[in-house]
mmCIF file of C-alpha atoms in Angstrom:
data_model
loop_
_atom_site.group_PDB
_atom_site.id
_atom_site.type_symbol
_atom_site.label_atom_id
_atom_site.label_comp_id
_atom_site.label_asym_id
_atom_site.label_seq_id
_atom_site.Cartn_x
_atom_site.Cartn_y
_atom_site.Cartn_z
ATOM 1 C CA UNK A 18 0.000 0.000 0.000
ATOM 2 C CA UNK A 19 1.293 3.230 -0.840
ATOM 3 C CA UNK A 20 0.661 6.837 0.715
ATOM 4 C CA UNK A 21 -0.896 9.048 -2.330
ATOM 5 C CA UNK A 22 0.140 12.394 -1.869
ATOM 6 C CA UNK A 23 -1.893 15.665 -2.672
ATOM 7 C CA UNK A 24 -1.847 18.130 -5.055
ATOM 8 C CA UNK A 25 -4.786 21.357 -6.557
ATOM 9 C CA UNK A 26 -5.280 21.325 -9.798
ATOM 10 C CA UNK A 27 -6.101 24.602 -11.097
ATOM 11 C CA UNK A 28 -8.623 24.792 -13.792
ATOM 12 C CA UNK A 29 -10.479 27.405 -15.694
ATOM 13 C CA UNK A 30 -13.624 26.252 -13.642
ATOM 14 C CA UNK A 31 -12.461 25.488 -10.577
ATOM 15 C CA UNK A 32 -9.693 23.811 -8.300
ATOM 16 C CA UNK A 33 -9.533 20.295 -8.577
ATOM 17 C CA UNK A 34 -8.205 18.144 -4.972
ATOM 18 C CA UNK A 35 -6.137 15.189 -6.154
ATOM 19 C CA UNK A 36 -4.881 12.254 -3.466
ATOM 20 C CA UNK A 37 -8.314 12.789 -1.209
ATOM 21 C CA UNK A 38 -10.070 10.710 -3.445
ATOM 22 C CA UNK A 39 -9.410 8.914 -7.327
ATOM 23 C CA UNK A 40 -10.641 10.760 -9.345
ATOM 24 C CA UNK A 41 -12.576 8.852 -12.670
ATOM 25 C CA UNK A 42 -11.996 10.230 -16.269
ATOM 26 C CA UNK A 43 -14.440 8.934 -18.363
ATOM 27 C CA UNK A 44 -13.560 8.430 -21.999
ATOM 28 C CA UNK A 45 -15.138 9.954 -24.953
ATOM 29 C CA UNK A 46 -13.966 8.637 -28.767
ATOM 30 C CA UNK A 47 -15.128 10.485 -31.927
ATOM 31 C CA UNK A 48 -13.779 8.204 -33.916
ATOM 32 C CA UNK A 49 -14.480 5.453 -36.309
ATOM 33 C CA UNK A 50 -11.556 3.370 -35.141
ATOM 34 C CA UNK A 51 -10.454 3.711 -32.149
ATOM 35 C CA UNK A 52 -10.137 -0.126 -30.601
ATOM 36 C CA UNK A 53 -12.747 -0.360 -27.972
ATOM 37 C CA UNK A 54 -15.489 1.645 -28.965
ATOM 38 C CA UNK A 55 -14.891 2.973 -32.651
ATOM 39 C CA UNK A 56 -17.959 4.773 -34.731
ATOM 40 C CA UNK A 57 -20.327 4.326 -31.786
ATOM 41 C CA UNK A 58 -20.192 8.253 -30.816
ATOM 42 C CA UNK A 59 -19.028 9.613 -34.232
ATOM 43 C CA UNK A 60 -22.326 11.447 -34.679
ATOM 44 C CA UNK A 61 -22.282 14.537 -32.613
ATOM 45 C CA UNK A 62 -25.839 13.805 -30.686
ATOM 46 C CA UNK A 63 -24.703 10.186 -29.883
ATOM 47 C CA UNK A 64 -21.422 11.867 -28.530
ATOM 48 C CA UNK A 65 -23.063 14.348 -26.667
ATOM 49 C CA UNK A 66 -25.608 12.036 -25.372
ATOM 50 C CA UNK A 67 -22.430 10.009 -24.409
ATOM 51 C CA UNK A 68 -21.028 12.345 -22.557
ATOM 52 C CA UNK A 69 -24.047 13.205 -20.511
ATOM 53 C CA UNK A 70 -24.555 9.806 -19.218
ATOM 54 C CA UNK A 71 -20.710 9.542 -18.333
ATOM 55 C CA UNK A 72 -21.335 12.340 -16.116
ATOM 56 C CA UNK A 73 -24.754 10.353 -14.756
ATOM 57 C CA UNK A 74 -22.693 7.766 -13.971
ATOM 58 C CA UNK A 75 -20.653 9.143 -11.863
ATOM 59 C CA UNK A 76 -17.055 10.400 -13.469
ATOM 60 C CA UNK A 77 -15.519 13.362 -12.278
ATOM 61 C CA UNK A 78 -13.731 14.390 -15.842
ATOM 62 C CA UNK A 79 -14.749 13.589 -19.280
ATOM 63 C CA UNK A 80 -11.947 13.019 -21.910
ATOM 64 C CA UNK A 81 -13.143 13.804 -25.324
ATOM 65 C CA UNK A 82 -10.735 12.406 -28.339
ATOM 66 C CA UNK A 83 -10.700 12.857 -31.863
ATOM 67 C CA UNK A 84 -8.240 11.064 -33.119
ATOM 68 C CA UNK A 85 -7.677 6.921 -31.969
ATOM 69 C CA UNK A 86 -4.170 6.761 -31.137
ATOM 70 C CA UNK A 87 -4.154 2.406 -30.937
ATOM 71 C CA UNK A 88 -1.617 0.383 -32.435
ATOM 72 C CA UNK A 89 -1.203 1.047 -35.931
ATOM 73 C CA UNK A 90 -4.136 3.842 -35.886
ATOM 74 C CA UNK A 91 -3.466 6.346 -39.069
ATOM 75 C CA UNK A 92 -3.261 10.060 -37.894
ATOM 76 C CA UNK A 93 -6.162 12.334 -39.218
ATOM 77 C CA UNK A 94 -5.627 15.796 -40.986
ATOM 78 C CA UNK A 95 -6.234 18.460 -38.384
ATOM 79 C CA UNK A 96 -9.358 19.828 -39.763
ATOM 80 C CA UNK A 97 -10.872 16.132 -39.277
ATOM 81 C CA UNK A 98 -10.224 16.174 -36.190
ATOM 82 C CA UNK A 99 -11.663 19.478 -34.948
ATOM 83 C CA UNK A 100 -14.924 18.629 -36.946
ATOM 84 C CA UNK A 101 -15.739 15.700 -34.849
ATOM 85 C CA UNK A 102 -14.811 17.387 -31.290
ATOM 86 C CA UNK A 103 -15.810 21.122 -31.546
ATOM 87 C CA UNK A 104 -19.247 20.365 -32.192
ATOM 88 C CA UNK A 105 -19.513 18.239 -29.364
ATOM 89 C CA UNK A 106 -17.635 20.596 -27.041
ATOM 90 C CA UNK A 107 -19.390 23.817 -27.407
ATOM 91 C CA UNK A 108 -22.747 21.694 -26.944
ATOM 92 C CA UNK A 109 -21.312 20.510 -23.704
ATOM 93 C CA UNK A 110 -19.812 23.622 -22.579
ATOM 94 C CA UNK A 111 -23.335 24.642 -21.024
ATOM 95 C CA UNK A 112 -24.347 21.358 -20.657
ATOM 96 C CA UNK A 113 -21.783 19.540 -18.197
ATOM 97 C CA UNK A 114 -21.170 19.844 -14.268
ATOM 98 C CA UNK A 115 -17.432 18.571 -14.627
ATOM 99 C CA UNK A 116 -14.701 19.816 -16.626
ATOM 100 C CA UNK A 117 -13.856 18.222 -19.623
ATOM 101 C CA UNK A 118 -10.297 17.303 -21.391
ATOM 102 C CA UNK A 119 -9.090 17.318 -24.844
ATOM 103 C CA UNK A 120 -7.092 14.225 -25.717
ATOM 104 C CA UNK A 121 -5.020 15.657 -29.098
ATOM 105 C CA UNK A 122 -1.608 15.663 -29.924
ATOM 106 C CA UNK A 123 -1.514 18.917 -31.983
ATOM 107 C CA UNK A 124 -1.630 22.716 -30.588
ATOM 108 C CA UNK A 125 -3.954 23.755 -33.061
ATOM 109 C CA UNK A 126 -6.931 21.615 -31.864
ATOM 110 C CA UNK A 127 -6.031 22.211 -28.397
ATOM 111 C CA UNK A 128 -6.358 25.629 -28.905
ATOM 112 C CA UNK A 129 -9.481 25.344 -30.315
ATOM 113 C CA UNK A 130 -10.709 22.789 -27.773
ATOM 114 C CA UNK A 131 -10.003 25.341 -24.937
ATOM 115 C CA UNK A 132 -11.725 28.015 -26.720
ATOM 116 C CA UNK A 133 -14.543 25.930 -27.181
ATOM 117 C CA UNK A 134 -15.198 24.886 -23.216
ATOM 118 C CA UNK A 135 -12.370 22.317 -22.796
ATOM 119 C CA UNK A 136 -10.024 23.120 -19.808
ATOM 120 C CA UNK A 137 -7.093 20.340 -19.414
ATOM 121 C CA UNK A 138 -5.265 19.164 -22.168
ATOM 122 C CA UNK A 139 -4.009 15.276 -22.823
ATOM 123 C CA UNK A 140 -1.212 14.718 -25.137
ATOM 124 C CA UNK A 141 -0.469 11.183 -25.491
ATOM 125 C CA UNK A 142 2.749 11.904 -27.062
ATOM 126 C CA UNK A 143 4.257 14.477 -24.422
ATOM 127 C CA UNK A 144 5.010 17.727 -26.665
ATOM 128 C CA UNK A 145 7.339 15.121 -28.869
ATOM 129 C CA UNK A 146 5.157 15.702 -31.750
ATOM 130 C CA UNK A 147 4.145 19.172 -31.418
ATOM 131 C CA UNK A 148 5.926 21.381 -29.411
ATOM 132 C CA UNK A 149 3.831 24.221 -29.594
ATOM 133 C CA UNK A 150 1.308 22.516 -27.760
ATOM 134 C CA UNK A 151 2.834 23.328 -24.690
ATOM 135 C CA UNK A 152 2.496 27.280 -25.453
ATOM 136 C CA UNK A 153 -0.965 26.701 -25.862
ATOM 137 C CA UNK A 154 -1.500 25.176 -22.145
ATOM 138 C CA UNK A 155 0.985 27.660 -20.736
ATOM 139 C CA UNK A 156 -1.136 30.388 -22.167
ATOM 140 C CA UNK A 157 -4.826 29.320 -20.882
ATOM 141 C CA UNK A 158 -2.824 28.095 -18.172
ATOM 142 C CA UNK A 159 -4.348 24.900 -18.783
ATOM 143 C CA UNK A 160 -3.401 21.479 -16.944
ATOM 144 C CA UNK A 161 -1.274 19.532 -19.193
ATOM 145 C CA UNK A 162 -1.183 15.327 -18.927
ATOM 146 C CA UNK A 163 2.045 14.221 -20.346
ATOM 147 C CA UNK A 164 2.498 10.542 -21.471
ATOM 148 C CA UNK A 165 5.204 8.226 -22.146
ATOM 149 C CA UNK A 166 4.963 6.248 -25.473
ATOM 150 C CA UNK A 167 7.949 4.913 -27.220
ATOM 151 C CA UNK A 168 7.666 5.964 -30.708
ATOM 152 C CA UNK A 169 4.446 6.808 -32.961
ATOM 153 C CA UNK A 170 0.925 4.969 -32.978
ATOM 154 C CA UNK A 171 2.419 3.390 -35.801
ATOM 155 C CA UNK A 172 5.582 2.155 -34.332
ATOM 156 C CA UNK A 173 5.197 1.415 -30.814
ATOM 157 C CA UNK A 174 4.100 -1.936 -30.806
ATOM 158 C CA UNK A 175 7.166 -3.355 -32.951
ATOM 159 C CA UNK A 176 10.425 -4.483 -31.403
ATOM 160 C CA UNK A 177 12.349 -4.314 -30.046
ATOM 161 C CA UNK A 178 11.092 -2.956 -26.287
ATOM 162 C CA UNK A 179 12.975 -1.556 -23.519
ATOM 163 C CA UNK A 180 15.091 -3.862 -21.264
ATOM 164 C CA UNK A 181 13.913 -2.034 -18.358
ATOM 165 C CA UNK A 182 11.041 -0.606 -18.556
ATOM 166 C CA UNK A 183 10.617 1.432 -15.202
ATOM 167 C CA UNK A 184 13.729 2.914 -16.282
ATOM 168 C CA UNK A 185 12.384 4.059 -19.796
ATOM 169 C CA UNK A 186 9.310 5.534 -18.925
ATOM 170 C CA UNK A 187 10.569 7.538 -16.098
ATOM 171 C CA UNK A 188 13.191 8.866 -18.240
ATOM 172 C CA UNK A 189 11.029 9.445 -20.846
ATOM 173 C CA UNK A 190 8.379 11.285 -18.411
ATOM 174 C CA UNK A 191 11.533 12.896 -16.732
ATOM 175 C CA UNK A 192 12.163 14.640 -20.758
ATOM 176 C CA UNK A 193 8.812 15.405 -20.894
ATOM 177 C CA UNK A 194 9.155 17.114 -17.660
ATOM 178 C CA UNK A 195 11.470 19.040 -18.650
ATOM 179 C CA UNK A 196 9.997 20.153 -22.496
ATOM 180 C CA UNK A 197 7.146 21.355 -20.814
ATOM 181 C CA UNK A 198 8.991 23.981 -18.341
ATOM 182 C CA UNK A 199 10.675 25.014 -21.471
ATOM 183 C CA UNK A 200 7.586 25.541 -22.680
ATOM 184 C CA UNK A 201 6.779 28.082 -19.939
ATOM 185 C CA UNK A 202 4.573 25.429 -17.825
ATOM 186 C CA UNK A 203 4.677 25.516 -14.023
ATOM 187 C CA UNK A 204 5.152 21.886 -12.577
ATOM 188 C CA UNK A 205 2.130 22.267 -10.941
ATOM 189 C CA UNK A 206 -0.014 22.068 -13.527
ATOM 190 C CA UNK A 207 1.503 18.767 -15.198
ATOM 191 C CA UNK A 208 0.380 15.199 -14.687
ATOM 192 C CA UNK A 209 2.346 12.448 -15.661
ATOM 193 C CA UNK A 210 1.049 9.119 -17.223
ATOM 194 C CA UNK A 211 3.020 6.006 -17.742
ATOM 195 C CA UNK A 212 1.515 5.321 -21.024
ATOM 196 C CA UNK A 213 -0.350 1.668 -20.122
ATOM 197 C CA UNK A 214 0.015 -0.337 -23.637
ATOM 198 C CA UNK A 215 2.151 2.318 -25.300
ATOM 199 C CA UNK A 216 4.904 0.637 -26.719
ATOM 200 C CA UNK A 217 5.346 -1.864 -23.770
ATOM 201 C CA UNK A 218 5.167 -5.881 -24.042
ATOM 202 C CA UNK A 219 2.158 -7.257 -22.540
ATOM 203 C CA UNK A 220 4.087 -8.491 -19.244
ATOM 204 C CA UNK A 221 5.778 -4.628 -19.068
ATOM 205 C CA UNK A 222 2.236 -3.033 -18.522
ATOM 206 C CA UNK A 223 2.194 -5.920 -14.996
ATOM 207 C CA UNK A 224 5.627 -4.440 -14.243
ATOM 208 C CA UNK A 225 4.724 -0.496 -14.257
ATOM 209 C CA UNK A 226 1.505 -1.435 -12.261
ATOM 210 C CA UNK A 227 3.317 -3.388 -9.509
ATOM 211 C CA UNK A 228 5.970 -0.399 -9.380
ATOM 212 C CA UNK A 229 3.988 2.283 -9.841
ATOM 213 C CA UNK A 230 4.735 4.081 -5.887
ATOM 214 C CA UNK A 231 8.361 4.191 -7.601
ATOM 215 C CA UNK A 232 6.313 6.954 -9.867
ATOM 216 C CA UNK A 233 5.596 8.991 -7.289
ATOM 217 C CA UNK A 234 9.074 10.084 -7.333
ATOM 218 C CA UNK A 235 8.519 12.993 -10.293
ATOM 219 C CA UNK A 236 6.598 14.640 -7.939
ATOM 220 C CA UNK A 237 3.210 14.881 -9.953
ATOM 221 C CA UNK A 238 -0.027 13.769 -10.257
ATOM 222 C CA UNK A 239 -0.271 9.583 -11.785
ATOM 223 C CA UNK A 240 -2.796 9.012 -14.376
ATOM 224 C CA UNK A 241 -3.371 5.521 -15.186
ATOM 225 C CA UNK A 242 -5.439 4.445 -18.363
ATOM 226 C CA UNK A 243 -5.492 0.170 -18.409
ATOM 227 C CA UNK A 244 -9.453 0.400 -19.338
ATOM 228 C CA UNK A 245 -10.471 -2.647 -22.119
ATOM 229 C CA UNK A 246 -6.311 -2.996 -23.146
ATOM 230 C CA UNK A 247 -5.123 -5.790 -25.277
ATOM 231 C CA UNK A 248 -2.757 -6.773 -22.320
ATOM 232 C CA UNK A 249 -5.677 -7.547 -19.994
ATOM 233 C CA UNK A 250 -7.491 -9.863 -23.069
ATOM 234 C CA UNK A 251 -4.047 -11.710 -23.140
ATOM 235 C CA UNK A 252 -4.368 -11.913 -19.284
ATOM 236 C CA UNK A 253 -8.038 -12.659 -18.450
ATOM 237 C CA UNK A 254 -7.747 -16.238 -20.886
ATOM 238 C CA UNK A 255 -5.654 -19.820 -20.299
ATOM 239 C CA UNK A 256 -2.666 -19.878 -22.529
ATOM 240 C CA UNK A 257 -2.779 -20.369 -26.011
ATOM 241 C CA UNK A 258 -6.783 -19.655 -26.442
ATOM 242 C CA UNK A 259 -7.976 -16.890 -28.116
ATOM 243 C CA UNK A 260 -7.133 -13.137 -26.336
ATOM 244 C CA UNK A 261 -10.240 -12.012 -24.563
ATOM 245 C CA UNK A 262 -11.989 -9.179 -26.568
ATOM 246 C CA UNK A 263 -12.513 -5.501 -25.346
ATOM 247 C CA UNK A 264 -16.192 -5.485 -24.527
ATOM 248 C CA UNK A 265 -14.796 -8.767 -22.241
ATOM 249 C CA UNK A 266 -12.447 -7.223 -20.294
ATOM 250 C CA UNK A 267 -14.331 -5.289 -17.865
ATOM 251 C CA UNK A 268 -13.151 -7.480 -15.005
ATOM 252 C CA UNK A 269 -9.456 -7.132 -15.807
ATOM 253 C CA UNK A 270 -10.314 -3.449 -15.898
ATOM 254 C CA UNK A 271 -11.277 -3.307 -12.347
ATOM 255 C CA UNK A 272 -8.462 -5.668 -11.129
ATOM 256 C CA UNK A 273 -6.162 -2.719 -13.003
ATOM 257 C CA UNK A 274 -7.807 0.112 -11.706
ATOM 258 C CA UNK A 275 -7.686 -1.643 -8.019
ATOM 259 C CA UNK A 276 -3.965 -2.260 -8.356
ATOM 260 C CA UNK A 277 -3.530 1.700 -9.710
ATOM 261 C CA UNK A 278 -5.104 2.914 -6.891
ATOM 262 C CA UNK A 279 -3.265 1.160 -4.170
ATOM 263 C CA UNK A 280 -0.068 1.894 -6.023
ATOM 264 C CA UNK A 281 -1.022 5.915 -6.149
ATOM 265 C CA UNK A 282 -2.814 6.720 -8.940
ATOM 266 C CA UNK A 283 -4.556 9.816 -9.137
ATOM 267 C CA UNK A 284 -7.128 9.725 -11.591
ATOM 268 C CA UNK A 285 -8.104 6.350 -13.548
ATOM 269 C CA UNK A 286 -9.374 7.060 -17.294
ATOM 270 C CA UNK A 287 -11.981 4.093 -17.827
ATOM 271 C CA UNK A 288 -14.815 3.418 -20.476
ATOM 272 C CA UNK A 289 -16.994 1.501 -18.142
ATOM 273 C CA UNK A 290 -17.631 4.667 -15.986
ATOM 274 C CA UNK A 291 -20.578 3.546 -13.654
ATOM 275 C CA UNK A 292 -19.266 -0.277 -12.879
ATOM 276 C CA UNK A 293 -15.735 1.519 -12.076
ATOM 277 C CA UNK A 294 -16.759 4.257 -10.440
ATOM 278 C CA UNK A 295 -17.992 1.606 -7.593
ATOM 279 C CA UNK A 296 -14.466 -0.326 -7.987
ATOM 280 C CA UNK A 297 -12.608 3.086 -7.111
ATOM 281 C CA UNK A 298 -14.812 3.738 -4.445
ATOM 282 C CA UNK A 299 -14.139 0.197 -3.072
ATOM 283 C CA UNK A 300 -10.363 0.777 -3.607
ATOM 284 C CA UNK A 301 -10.334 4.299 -1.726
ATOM 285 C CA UNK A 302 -11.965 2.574 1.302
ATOM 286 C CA UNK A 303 -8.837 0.560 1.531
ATOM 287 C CA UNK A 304 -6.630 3.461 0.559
ATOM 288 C CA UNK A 305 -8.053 5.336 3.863
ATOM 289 C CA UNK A 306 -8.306 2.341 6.225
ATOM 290 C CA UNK A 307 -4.585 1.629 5.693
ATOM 291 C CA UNK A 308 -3.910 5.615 6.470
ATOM 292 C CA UNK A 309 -6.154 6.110 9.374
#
């Protein structure tokens, strides 16, 4: 069991208390591939009708995306991918209780995405692909998640991997780090994500969960996506059969999202938002009976 420690969050909105409780981000894909849930919330009233029962169930942040950023997932023009988020955004802008997040690699669509009601910004690729990204966050003085994945969408799932993996991701969060203070951003507006299934071998993904306190060491807010991964279809079936699909991996979901939580995670991004927002409340009662 490891002691979470706290940090505020300072949005747009509000200020967000991280370590008292996990917080849930619940995932929103406008997208006709992404690997879990691809084309079901492409059309903007299916999004936004999406997004409002997220927040029903129970999430405390809603993570819109507009590009899928899965193994081998093409990137979309720019323009694409602001006409299947903005829509959706400035609908919810007077529409949603909590804040919502842009996951996008590119500063233009961030920009955007701020403009149009989005106040934290989720770059799975850590400024590496657009630098300018990080002027955009400094400027709203929006919160910035930063996550490690070794190479491209495109790349990351060929060989070969790291030989130690603890020690690639936190040097790779460590660079990360340190683009985004030369990007003008405080420290305390960064969160750091170990990039679950990001150009990591199945067994790798075990490892960074089992050693995740060791995270706590950059001195920022954990973010831990696991939610429906190919690692946990490999995992939930004997050897040799047939990996478990997404829609059947809600149980190794929870057993990730458990294991985040007593390792420090601050917020868990899930698709199943109403069965895991009763794990993590499960989880946070054992969190606080181990620190009372």
């Amino acid at each position: 069991m490891f002691h979470r420690e706290r940090f505020r969050l300072h949005l747009r909105s509000r200020t967000l208390i991280l370590g008292e409780r996990t917080l849930v981000m619940g995932v929103l894909n406008i997208t006709p591939d992404s690997f879990s849930d691809g084309g079901a919330y492409l059309d903007s009233g299916a999004a936004v009708a999406r997004a409002l029962q997220i927040e029903h169930d129970g999430a405390d942040i809603l993570d819109v995306g507009g590009e899928s950023t899965r193994p081998g997932a093409a990137p979309v023009a720019v323009e694409e991918e602001l006409r299947r988020i903005l829509p959706v955004i400035q609908i919810l802008r007077s529409k949603l209780r909590i804040p919502m997040s842009v996951d996008t690699r590119r500063a233009d669509v961030a920009e955007a995405a701020l403009d149009a009601g989005a106040e934290i910004l989720n770059d799975v690729s850590a400024l590496r692909m657009d630098a300018r990204l990080g002027e955009v966050a400094r400027r709203a003085r929006a919160p910035l998640i930063l996550m490690h994945m070794r190479g491209t969408p495109q790349t990351m799932q060929r060989g070969p991997f790291a030989r130690d993996v603890i020690r690639d991701v936190m040097a790779g969060l460590r660079d990360a780090v340190e683009r985004a203070k030369r990007a003008g951003l405080p420290k305390t507006q960064l969160l750091l994500d170990p990039g679950i299934g990001f150009g990591k071998k199945h067994e790798q993904n075990f490892e960074i969960l089992a050693r995740l306190p060791e995270f706590a060491r950059l001195a920022c807010p954990i973010v831990i996506g696991t939610s429906r991964k190919a690692f946990l279809g490999k995992a939930l079936v004997g050897s040799g059969d047939p990996s478990a699909p997404p829609g059947e991996r809600l149980l190794g979901t929870a057993a990730t999202v458990t294991a985040s939580i007593l390792g420090g995670a601050h917020i868990v991004r899930v698709h199943d938002v109403v069965e895991m927002v009763r794990v993590v409340r499960v989880a946070d009662h054992v969190v606080n009976a181990a620190g009372s």
